[in-house]
Short mmCIF file of C-alpha atoms in Angstrom, two decimals:
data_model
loop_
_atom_site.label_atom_id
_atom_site.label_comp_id
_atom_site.label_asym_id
_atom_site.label_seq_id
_atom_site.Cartn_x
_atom_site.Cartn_y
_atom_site.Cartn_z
CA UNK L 890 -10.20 -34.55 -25.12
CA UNK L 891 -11.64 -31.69 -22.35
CA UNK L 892 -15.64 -32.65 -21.83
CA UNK L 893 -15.59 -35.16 -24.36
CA UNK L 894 -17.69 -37.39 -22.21
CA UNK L 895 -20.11 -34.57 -21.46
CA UNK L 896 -19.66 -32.66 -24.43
CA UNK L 897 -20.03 -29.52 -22.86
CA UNK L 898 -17.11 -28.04 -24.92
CA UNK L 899 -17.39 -30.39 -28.05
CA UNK L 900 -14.86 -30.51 -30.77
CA UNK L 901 -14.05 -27.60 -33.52
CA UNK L 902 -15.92 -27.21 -35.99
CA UNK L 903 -19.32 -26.77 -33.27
CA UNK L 904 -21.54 -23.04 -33.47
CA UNK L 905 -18.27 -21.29 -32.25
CA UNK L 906 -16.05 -22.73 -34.44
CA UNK L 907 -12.81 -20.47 -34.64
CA UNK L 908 -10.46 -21.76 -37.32
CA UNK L 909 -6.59 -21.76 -36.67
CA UNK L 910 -5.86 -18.93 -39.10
CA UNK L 911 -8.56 -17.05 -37.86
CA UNK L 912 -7.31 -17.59 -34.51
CA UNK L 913 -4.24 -16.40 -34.76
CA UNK L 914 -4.89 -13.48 -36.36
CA UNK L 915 -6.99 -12.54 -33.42
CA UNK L 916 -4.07 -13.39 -31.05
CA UNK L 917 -2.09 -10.80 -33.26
CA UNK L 918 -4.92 -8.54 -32.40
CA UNK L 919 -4.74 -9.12 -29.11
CA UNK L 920 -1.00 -9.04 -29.24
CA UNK L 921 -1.11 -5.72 -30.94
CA UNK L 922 -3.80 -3.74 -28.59
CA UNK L 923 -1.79 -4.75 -25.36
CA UNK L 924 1.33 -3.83 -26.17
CA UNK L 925 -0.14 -0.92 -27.36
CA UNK L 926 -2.24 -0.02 -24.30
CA UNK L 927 0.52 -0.55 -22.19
CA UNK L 928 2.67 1.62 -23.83
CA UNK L 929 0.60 4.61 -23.94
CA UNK L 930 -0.10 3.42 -19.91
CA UNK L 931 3.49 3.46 -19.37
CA UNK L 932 4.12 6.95 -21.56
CA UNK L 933 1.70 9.04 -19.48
CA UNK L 934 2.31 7.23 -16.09
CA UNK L 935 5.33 8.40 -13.42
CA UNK L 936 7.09 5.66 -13.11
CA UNK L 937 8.37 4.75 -9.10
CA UNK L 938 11.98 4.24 -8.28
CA UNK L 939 13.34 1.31 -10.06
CA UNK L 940 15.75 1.10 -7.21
CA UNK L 941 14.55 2.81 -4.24
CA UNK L 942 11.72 1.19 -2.45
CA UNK L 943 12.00 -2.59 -2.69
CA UNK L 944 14.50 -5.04 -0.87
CA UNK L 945 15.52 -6.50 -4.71
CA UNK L 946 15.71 -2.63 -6.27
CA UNK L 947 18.28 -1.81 -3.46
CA UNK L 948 20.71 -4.94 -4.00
CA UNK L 949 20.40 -4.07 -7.82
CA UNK L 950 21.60 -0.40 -7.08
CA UNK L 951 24.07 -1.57 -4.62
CA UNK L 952 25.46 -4.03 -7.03
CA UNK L 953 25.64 -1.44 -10.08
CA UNK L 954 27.14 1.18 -7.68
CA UNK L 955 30.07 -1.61 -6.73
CA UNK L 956 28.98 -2.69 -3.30
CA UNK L 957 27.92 -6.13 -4.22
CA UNK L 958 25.23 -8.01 -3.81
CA UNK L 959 24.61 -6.85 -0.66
CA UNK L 960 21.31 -5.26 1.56
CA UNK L 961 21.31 -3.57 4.75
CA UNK L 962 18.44 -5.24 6.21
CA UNK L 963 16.27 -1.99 6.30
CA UNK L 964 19.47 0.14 7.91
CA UNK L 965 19.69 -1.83 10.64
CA UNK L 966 22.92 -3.67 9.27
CA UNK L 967 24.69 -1.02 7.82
CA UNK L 968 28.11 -2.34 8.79
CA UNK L 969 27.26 -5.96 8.00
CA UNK L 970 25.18 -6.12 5.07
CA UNK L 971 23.35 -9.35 4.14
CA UNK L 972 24.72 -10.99 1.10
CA UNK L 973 22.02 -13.40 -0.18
CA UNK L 974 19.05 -11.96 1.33
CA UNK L 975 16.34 -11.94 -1.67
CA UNK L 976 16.71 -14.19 -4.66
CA UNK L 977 18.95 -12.89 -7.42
CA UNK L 978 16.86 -13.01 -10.99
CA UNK L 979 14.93 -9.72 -10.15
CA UNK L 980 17.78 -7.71 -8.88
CA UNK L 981 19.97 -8.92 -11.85
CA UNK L 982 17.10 -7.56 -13.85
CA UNK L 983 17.78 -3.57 -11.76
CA UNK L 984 21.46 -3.80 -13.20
CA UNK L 985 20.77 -4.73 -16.49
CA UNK L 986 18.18 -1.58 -16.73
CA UNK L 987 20.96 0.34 -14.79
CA UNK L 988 23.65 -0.72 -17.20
CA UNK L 989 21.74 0.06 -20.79
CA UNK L 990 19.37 3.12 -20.39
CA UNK L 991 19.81 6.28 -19.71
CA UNK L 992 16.70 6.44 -17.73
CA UNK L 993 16.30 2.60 -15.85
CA UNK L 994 12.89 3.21 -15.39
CA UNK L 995 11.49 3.49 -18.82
CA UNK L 996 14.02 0.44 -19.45
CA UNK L 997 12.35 -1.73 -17.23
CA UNK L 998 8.94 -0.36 -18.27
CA UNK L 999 9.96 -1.70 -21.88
CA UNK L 1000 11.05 -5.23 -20.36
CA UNK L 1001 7.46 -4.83 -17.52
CA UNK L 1002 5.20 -4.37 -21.58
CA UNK L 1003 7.51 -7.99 -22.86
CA UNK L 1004 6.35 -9.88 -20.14
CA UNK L 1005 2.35 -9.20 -20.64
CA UNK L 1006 2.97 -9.94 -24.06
CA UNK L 1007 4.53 -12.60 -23.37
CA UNK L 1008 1.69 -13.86 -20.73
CA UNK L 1009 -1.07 -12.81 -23.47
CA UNK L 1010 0.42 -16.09 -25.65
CA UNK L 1011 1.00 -18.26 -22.77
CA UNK L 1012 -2.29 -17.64 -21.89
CA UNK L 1013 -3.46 -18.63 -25.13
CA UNK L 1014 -1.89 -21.55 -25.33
CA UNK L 1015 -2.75 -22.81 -21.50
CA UNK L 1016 -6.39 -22.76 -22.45
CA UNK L 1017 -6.22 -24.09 -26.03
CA UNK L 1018 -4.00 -27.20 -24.72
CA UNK L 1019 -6.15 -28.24 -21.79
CA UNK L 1020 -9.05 -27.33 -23.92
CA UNK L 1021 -8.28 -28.03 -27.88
CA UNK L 1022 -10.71 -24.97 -28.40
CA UNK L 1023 -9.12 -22.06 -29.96
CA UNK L 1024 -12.47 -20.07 -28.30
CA UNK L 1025 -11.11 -20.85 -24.71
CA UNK L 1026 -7.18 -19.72 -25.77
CA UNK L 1027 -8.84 -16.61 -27.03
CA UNK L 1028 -10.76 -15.75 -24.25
CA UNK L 1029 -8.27 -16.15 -21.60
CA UNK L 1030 -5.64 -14.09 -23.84
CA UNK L 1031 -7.90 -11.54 -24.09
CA UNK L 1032 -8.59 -11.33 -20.58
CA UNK L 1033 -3.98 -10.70 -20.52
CA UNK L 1034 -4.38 -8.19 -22.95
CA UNK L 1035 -6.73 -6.02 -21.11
CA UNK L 1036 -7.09 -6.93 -17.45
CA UNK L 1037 -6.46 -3.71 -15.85
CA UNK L 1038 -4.19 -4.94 -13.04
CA UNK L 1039 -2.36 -6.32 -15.68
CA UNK L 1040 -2.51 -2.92 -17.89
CA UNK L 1041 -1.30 -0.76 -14.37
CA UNK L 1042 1.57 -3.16 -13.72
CA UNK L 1043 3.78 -1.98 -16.32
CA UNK L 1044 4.14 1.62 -14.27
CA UNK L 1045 5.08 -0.11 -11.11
CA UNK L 1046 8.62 -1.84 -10.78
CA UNK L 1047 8.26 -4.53 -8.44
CA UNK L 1048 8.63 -8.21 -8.89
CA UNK L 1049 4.84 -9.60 -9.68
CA UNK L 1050 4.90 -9.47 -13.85
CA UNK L 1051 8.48 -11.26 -13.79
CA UNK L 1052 6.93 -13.67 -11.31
CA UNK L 1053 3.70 -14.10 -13.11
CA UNK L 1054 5.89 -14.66 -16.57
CA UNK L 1055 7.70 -17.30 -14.66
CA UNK L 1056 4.57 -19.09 -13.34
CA UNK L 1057 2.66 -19.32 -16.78
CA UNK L 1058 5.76 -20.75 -18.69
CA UNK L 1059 6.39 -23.18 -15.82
CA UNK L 1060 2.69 -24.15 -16.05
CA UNK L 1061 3.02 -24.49 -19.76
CA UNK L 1062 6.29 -26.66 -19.69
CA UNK L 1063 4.33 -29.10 -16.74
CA UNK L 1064 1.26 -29.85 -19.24
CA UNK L 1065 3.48 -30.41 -21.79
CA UNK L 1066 5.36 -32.80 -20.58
CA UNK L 1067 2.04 -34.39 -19.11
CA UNK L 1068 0.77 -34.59 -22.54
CA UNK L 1069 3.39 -36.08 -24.36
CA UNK L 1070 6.50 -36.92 -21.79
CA UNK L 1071 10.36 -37.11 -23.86
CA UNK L 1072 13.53 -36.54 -22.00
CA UNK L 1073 13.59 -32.94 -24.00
CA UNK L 1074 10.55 -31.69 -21.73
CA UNK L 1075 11.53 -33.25 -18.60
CA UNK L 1076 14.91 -30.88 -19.17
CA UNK L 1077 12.99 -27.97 -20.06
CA UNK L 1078 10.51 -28.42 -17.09
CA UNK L 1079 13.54 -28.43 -14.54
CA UNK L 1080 15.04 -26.19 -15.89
CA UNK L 1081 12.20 -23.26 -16.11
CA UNK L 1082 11.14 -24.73 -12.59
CA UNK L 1083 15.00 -23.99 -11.39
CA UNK L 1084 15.11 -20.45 -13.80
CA UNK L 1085 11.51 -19.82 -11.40
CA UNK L 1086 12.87 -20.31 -8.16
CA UNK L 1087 15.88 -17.63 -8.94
CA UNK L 1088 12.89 -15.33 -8.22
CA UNK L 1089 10.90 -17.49 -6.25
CA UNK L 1090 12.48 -20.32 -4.58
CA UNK L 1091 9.89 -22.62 -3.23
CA UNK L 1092 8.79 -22.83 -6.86
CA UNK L 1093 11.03 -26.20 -7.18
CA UNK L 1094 8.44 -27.81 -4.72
CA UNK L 1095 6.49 -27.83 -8.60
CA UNK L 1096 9.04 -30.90 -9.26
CA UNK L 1097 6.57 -32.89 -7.00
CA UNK L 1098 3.16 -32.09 -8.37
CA UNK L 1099 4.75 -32.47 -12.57
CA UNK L 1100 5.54 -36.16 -11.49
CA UNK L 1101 1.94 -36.35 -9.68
CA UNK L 1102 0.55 -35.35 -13.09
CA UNK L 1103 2.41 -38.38 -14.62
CA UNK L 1104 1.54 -40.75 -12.59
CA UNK L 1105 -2.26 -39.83 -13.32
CA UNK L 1106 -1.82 -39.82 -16.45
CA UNK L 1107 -1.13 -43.56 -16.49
CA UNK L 1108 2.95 -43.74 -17.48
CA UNK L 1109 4.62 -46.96 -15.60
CA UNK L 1110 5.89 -45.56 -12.50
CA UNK L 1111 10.11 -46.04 -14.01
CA UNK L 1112 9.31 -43.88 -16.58
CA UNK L 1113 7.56 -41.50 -14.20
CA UNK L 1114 10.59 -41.81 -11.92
CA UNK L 1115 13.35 -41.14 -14.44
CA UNK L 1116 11.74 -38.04 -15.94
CA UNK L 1117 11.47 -36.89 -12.47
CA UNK L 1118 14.62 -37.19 -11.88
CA UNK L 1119 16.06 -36.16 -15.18
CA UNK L 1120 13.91 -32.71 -14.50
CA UNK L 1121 14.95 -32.32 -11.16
CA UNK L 1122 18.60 -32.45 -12.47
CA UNK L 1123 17.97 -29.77 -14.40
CA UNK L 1124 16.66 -27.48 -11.32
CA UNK L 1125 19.62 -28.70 -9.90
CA UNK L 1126 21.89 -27.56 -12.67
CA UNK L 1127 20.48 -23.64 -12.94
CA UNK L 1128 20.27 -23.17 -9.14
CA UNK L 1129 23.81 -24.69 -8.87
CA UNK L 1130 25.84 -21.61 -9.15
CA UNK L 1131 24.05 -19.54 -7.06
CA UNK L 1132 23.79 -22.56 -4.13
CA UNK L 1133 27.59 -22.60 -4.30
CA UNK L 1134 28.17 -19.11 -4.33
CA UNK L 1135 25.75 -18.67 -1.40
CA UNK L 1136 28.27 -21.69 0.37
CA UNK L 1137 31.60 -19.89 -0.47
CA UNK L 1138 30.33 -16.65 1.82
CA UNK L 1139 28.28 -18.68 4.79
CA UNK L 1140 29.97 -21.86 5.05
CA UNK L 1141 26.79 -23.06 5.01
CA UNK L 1142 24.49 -24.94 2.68
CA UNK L 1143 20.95 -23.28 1.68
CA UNK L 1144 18.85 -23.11 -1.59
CA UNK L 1145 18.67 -19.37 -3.32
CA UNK L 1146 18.05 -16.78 -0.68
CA UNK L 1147 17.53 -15.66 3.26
CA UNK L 1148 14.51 -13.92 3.40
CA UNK L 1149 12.10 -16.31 4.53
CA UNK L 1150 12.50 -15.81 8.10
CA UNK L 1151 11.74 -11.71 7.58
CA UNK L 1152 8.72 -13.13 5.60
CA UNK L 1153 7.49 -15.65 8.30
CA UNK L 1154 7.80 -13.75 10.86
CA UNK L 1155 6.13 -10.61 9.40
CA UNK L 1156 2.92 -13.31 8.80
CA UNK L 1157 3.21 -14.88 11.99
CA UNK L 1158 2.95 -13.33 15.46
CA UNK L 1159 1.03 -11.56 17.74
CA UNK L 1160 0.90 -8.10 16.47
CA UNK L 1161 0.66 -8.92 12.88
CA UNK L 1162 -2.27 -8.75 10.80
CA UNK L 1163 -0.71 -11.50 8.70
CA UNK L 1164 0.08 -8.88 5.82
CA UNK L 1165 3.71 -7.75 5.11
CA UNK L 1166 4.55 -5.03 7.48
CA UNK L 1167 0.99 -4.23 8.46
CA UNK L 1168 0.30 -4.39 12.16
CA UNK L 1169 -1.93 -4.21 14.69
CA UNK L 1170 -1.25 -0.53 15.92
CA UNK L 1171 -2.34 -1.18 20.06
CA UNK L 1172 -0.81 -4.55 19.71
CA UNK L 1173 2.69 -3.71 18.38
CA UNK L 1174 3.02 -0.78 20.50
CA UNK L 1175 2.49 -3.23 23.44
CA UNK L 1176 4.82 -5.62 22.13
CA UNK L 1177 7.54 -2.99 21.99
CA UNK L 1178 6.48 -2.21 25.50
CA UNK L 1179 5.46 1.87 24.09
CA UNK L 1180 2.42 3.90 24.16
CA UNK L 1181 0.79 4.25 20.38
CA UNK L 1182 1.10 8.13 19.18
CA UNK L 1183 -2.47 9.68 19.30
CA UNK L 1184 -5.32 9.01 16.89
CA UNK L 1185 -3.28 6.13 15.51
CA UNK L 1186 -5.33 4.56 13.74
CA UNK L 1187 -6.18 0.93 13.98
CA UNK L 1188 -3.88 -0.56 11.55
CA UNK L 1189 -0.96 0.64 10.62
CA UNK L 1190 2.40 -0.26 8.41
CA UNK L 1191 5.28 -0.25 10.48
CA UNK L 1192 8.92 0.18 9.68
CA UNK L 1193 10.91 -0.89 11.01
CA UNK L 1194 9.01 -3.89 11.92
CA UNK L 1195 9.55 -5.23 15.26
CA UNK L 1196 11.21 -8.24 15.89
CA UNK L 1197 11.82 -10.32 18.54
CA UNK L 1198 13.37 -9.17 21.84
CA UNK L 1199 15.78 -11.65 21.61
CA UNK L 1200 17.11 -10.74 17.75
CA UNK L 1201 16.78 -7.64 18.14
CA UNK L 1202 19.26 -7.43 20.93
CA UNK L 1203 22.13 -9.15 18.96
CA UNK L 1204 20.87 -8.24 15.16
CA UNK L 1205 24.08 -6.93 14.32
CA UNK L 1206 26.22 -9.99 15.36
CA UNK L 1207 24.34 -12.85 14.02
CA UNK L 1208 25.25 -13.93 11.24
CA UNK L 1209 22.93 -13.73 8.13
CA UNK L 1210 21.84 -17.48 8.24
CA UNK L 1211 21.71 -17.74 11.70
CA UNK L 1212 19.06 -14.65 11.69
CA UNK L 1213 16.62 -16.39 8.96
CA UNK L 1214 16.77 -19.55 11.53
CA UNK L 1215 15.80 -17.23 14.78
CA UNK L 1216 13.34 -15.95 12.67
CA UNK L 1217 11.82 -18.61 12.11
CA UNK L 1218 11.94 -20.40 15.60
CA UNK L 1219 10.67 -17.33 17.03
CA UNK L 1220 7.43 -17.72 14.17
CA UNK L 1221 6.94 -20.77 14.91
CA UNK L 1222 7.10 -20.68 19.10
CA UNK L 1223 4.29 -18.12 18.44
CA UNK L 1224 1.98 -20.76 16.75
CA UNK L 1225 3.49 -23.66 18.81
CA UNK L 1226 2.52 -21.35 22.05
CA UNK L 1227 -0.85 -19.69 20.93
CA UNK L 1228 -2.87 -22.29 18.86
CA UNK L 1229 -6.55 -20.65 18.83
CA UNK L 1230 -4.50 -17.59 17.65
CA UNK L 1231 -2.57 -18.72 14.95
CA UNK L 1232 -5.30 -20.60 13.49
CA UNK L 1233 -7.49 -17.74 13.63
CA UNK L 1234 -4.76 -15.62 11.65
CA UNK L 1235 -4.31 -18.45 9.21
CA UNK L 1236 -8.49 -17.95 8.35
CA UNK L 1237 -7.85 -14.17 7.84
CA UNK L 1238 -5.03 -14.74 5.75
CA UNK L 1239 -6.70 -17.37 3.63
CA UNK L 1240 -9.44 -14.77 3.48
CA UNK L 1241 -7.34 -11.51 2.39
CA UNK L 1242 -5.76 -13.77 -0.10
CA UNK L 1243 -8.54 -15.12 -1.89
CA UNK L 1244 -10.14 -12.03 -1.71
CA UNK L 1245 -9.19 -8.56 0.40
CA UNK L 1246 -7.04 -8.01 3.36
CA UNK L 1247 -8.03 -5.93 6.23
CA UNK L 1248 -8.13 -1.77 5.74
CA UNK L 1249 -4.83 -1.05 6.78
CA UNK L 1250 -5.67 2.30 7.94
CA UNK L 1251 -4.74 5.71 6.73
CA UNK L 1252 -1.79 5.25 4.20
CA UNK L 1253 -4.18 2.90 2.46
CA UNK L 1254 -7.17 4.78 1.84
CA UNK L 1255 -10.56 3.72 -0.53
CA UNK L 1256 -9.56 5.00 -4.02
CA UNK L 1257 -11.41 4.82 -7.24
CA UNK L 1258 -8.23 1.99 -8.44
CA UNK L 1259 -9.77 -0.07 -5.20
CA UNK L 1260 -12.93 -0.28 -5.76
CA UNK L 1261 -13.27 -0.42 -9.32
CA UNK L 1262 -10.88 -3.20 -8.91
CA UNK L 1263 -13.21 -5.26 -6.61
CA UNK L 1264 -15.61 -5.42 -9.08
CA UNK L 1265 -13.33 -5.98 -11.99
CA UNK L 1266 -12.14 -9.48 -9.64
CA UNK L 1267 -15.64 -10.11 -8.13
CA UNK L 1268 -16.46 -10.35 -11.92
CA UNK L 1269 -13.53 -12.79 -12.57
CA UNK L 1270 -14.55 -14.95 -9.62
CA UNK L 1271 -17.66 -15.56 -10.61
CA UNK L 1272 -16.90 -16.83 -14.05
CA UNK L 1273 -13.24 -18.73 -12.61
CA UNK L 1274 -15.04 -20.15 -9.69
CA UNK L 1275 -18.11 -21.63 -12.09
CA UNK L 1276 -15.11 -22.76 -14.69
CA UNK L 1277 -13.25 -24.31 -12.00
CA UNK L 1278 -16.15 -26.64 -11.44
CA UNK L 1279 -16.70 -27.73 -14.72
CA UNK L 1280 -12.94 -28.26 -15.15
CA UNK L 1281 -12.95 -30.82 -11.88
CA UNK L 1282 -15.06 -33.42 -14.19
CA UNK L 1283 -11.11 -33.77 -16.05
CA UNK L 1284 -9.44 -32.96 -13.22
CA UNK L 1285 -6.28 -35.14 -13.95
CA UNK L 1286 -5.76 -33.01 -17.15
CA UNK L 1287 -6.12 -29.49 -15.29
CA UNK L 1288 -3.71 -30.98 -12.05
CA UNK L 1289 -0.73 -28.71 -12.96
CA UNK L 1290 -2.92 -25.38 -12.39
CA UNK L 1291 -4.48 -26.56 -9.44
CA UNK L 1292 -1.14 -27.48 -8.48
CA UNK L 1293 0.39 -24.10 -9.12
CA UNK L 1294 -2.64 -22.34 -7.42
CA UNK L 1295 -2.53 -24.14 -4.23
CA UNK L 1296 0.87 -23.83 -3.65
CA UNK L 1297 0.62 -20.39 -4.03
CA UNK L 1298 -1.75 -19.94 -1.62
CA UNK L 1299 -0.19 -22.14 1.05
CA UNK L 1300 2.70 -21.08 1.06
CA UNK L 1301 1.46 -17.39 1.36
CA UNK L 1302 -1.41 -17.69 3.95
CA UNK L 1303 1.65 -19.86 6.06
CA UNK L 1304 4.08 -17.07 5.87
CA UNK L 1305 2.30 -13.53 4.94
CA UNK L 1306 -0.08 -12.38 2.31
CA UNK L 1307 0.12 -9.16 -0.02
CA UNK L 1308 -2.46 -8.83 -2.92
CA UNK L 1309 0.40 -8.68 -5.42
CA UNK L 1310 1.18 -12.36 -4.44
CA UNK L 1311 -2.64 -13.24 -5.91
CA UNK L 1312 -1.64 -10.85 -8.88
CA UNK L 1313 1.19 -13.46 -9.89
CA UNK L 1314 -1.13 -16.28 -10.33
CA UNK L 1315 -4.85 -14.44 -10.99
CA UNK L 1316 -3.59 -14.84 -14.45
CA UNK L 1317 -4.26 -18.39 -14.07
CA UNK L 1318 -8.09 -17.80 -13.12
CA UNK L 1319 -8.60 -16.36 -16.92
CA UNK L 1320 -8.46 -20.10 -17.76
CA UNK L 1321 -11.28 -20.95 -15.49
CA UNK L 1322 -13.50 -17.94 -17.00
CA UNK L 1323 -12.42 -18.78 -20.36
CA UNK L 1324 -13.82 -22.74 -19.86
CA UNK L 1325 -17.14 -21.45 -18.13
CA UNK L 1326 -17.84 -18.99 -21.08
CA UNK L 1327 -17.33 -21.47 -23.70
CA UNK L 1328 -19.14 -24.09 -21.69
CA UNK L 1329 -21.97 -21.42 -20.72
CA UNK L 1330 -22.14 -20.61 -24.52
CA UNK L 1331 -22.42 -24.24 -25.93
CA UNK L 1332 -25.34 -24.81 -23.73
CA UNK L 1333 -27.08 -21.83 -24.46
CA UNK L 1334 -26.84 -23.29 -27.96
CA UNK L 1335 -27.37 -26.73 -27.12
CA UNK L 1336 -30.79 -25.60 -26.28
CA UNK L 1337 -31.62 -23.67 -28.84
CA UNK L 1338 -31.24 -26.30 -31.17
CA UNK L 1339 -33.47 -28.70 -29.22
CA UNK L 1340 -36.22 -25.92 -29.43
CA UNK L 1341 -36.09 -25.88 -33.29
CA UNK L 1342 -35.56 -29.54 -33.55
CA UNK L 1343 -38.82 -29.38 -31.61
CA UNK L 1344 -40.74 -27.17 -33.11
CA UNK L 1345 -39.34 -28.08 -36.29
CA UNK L 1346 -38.47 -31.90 -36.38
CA UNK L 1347 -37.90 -32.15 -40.27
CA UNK L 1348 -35.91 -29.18 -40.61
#
């Protein structure tokens, strides 16, 4: 069990001893006062465009509207559209909301409120598995229920709360089949890994670590190898029909989607500040070989985004595939050619992950959201960070959230880095406060009762 050989979060029935009935009826609590703050959030918010502002909100529209599953690449490739240019579980999400309400937004705003509910119980029952302390499942839901990011979310339709949804129940389905491994989980675990990577593909790199966590765990290495394989059958299986769709138009063979090279590229060169379309306004200017407008200011977001002289010149004849490659060689001939650089915008984007990125000038002002949401994080940092800590004495039994944290973050900081991307897994940081509260509070009362044993001896 968690701390058992420390016993800094002993067993139930300790001084914060929650019983099970008593614990769920304050995760129906919980339940109950986020759906309900969201709502009202949601009622008295203006929702944005459900279709007009994101790459997967445009393929949505374009598909309800009849023109397939198609984007224009930012209107450069109006008369060749890209086909299978962002993964296919958020935009299928657009149509349905399209389809079934009269207004899509307040549709998806209803289907934005299921997934933090959803999250709240995940949450829940992350921290009471890896902790068997109903305290620790409480605390983390009730950091879902009324995280403010969490809370704001709802109003805004992009992809983060289906992508944080994803993440938790993938992280739920790899400690349960660590804990008790059957060919039933294994399945499941593909196949929520492969359901994951519909919205984010590199997600099925999580097939590696869940056989990692195994292995630790002590299973004969056949065993660890067949439910490896037997889950990463199931990935197989769900991203199947989309991999052979994605053949029948290209000829050629890829995973889910196209839009990695945009991505890399847009974290990697040297006019980028290594965050989505936000450049360095003197440096891109130069790049394009113009004058910046005056009082530009120093960082700016730029569309269209510049890319390379050389794909820029034939961006309407390449073919989709063959632009995510260029993309990527010209990325990486950047790094390959300017080492001291790269690594230098690797440290900032490691930075703005984990904590801000740079001012990005005047469209991105200080507003009272900003700053009261750098304390409401610095808060949760300094109770995850502490819990993470005290977690690392069992780390084997906390792998698949390290797991799913630092592949988050590497694969970010290597591409480009947005503070929604934290937003999909900060979620996982109310675990980390949750164990450093509980462990804080047991030792406060540890102590106490070696004061009145003290004082006291034959009480």
């Amino acid at each position: 069990m968690l701390y058992e050989s420390s016993r800094l979060i002993p067993r139930e029935g300790g001084p914060f001893d929650i019983g099970r009935s008593a614990a769920i009826v304050l995760l129906l609590l919980l339940l109950t006062a986020g759906f309900l703050i969201r709502l009202v959030a949601a009622k008295h918010t203006e929702t944005g465009s459900l279709t007009g502002w994101t790459e997967h909100g445009v393929v949505g529209r374009n598909v309800a509207e009849g023109r397939g599953f198609t984007y224009d690449f930012y209107g450069e490739r109006a008369n060749a559209p890209l086909q299978s240019f962002v993964p296919p579980l958020f935009p299928g999400l657009v149509v349905l909301c399209l389809m079934l309400f009269p207004d899509p937004r307040h549709g998806f705003a209803l289907i934005q409120i299921g997934f933090t509910v959803t999250n709240i119980i995940l949450l829940f029952g992350i921290g009471y598995s890896l902790s068997e302390r109903h305290l620790v499942g409480l605390f983390a839901a009730a950091a879902g229920a009324f995280y403010p990011v969490y809370v704001a979310l709802v109003t805004t339709p992009n992809t983060t709360l289906l992508h944080s949804t994803l993440i938790l129940l993938l992280t739920v389905n790899m400690i349960r089949l660590q804990r008790q491994p059957s060919l039933v989980r294994a399945l499941v675990l593909g196949g929520t890994i492969g359901l994951a990577a519909l919205a984010k593909p590199f997600l099925v790199a999580l097939l590696l670590p869940a056989g990692v966590a195994l292995y630790l765990e002590g299973f004969p290495w056949r065993r660890v190898a067949g439910l490896s394989l037997l889950a990463g059958a199931a990935t197989v299986l769900v991203l199947l029909p989309w991999t052979v769709r994605n053949y029948r138009i290209h000829g050629e063979l890829f995973l889910v989607s196209t839009n990695g090279g945009i991505t890399f590229w847009n974290g990697n060169n040297s006019f980028s500040t290594g965050s989505g379309q936000e450049v360095y306004t003197e440096a891109a200017y130069r790049y394009l070989g113009q004058t910046p407008p005056p009082n530009a200011p120093p960082i700016m977001r730029m569309r269209l985004y510049p890319l390379p002289p050389e794909v820029q010149a034939h961006l309407s004849e390449l073919s989709e595939v063959e632009l995510d490659r260029r993309l990527f060689r010209a990325s990486l001939d950047f790094a390959r050619e300017n080492p001291r650089a790269w690594f230098a915008l690797l440290k900032q984007k490691a930075i703005g992950f984990v904590w801000f990125r740079p001012n990005i000038g005047s469209a991105y002002d200080k507003t009272t959201w900003t700053e009261v949401y750098r304390w409401v994080y610095g808060a949760l940092l300094l109770l995850a960070i502490p819990g993470m800590m005290v977690a690392l004495k069992r780390w084997r039994l906390f792998f698949p959230l390290y797991s799913v944290l630092l592949l988050q973050i590497a694969v970010h900081v290597l591409s480009n880095i947005q503070t929604r991307y934290r937003w999909e897994v900060e979620s996982l940081l109310f675990i980390f406060a949750a164990v450093a509260l509980v462990t804080a509070l047991n030792l406060v009362t540890a102590k106490k009762r070696v004061k009145v044993a003290t004082l006291y001896p034959l009480a």
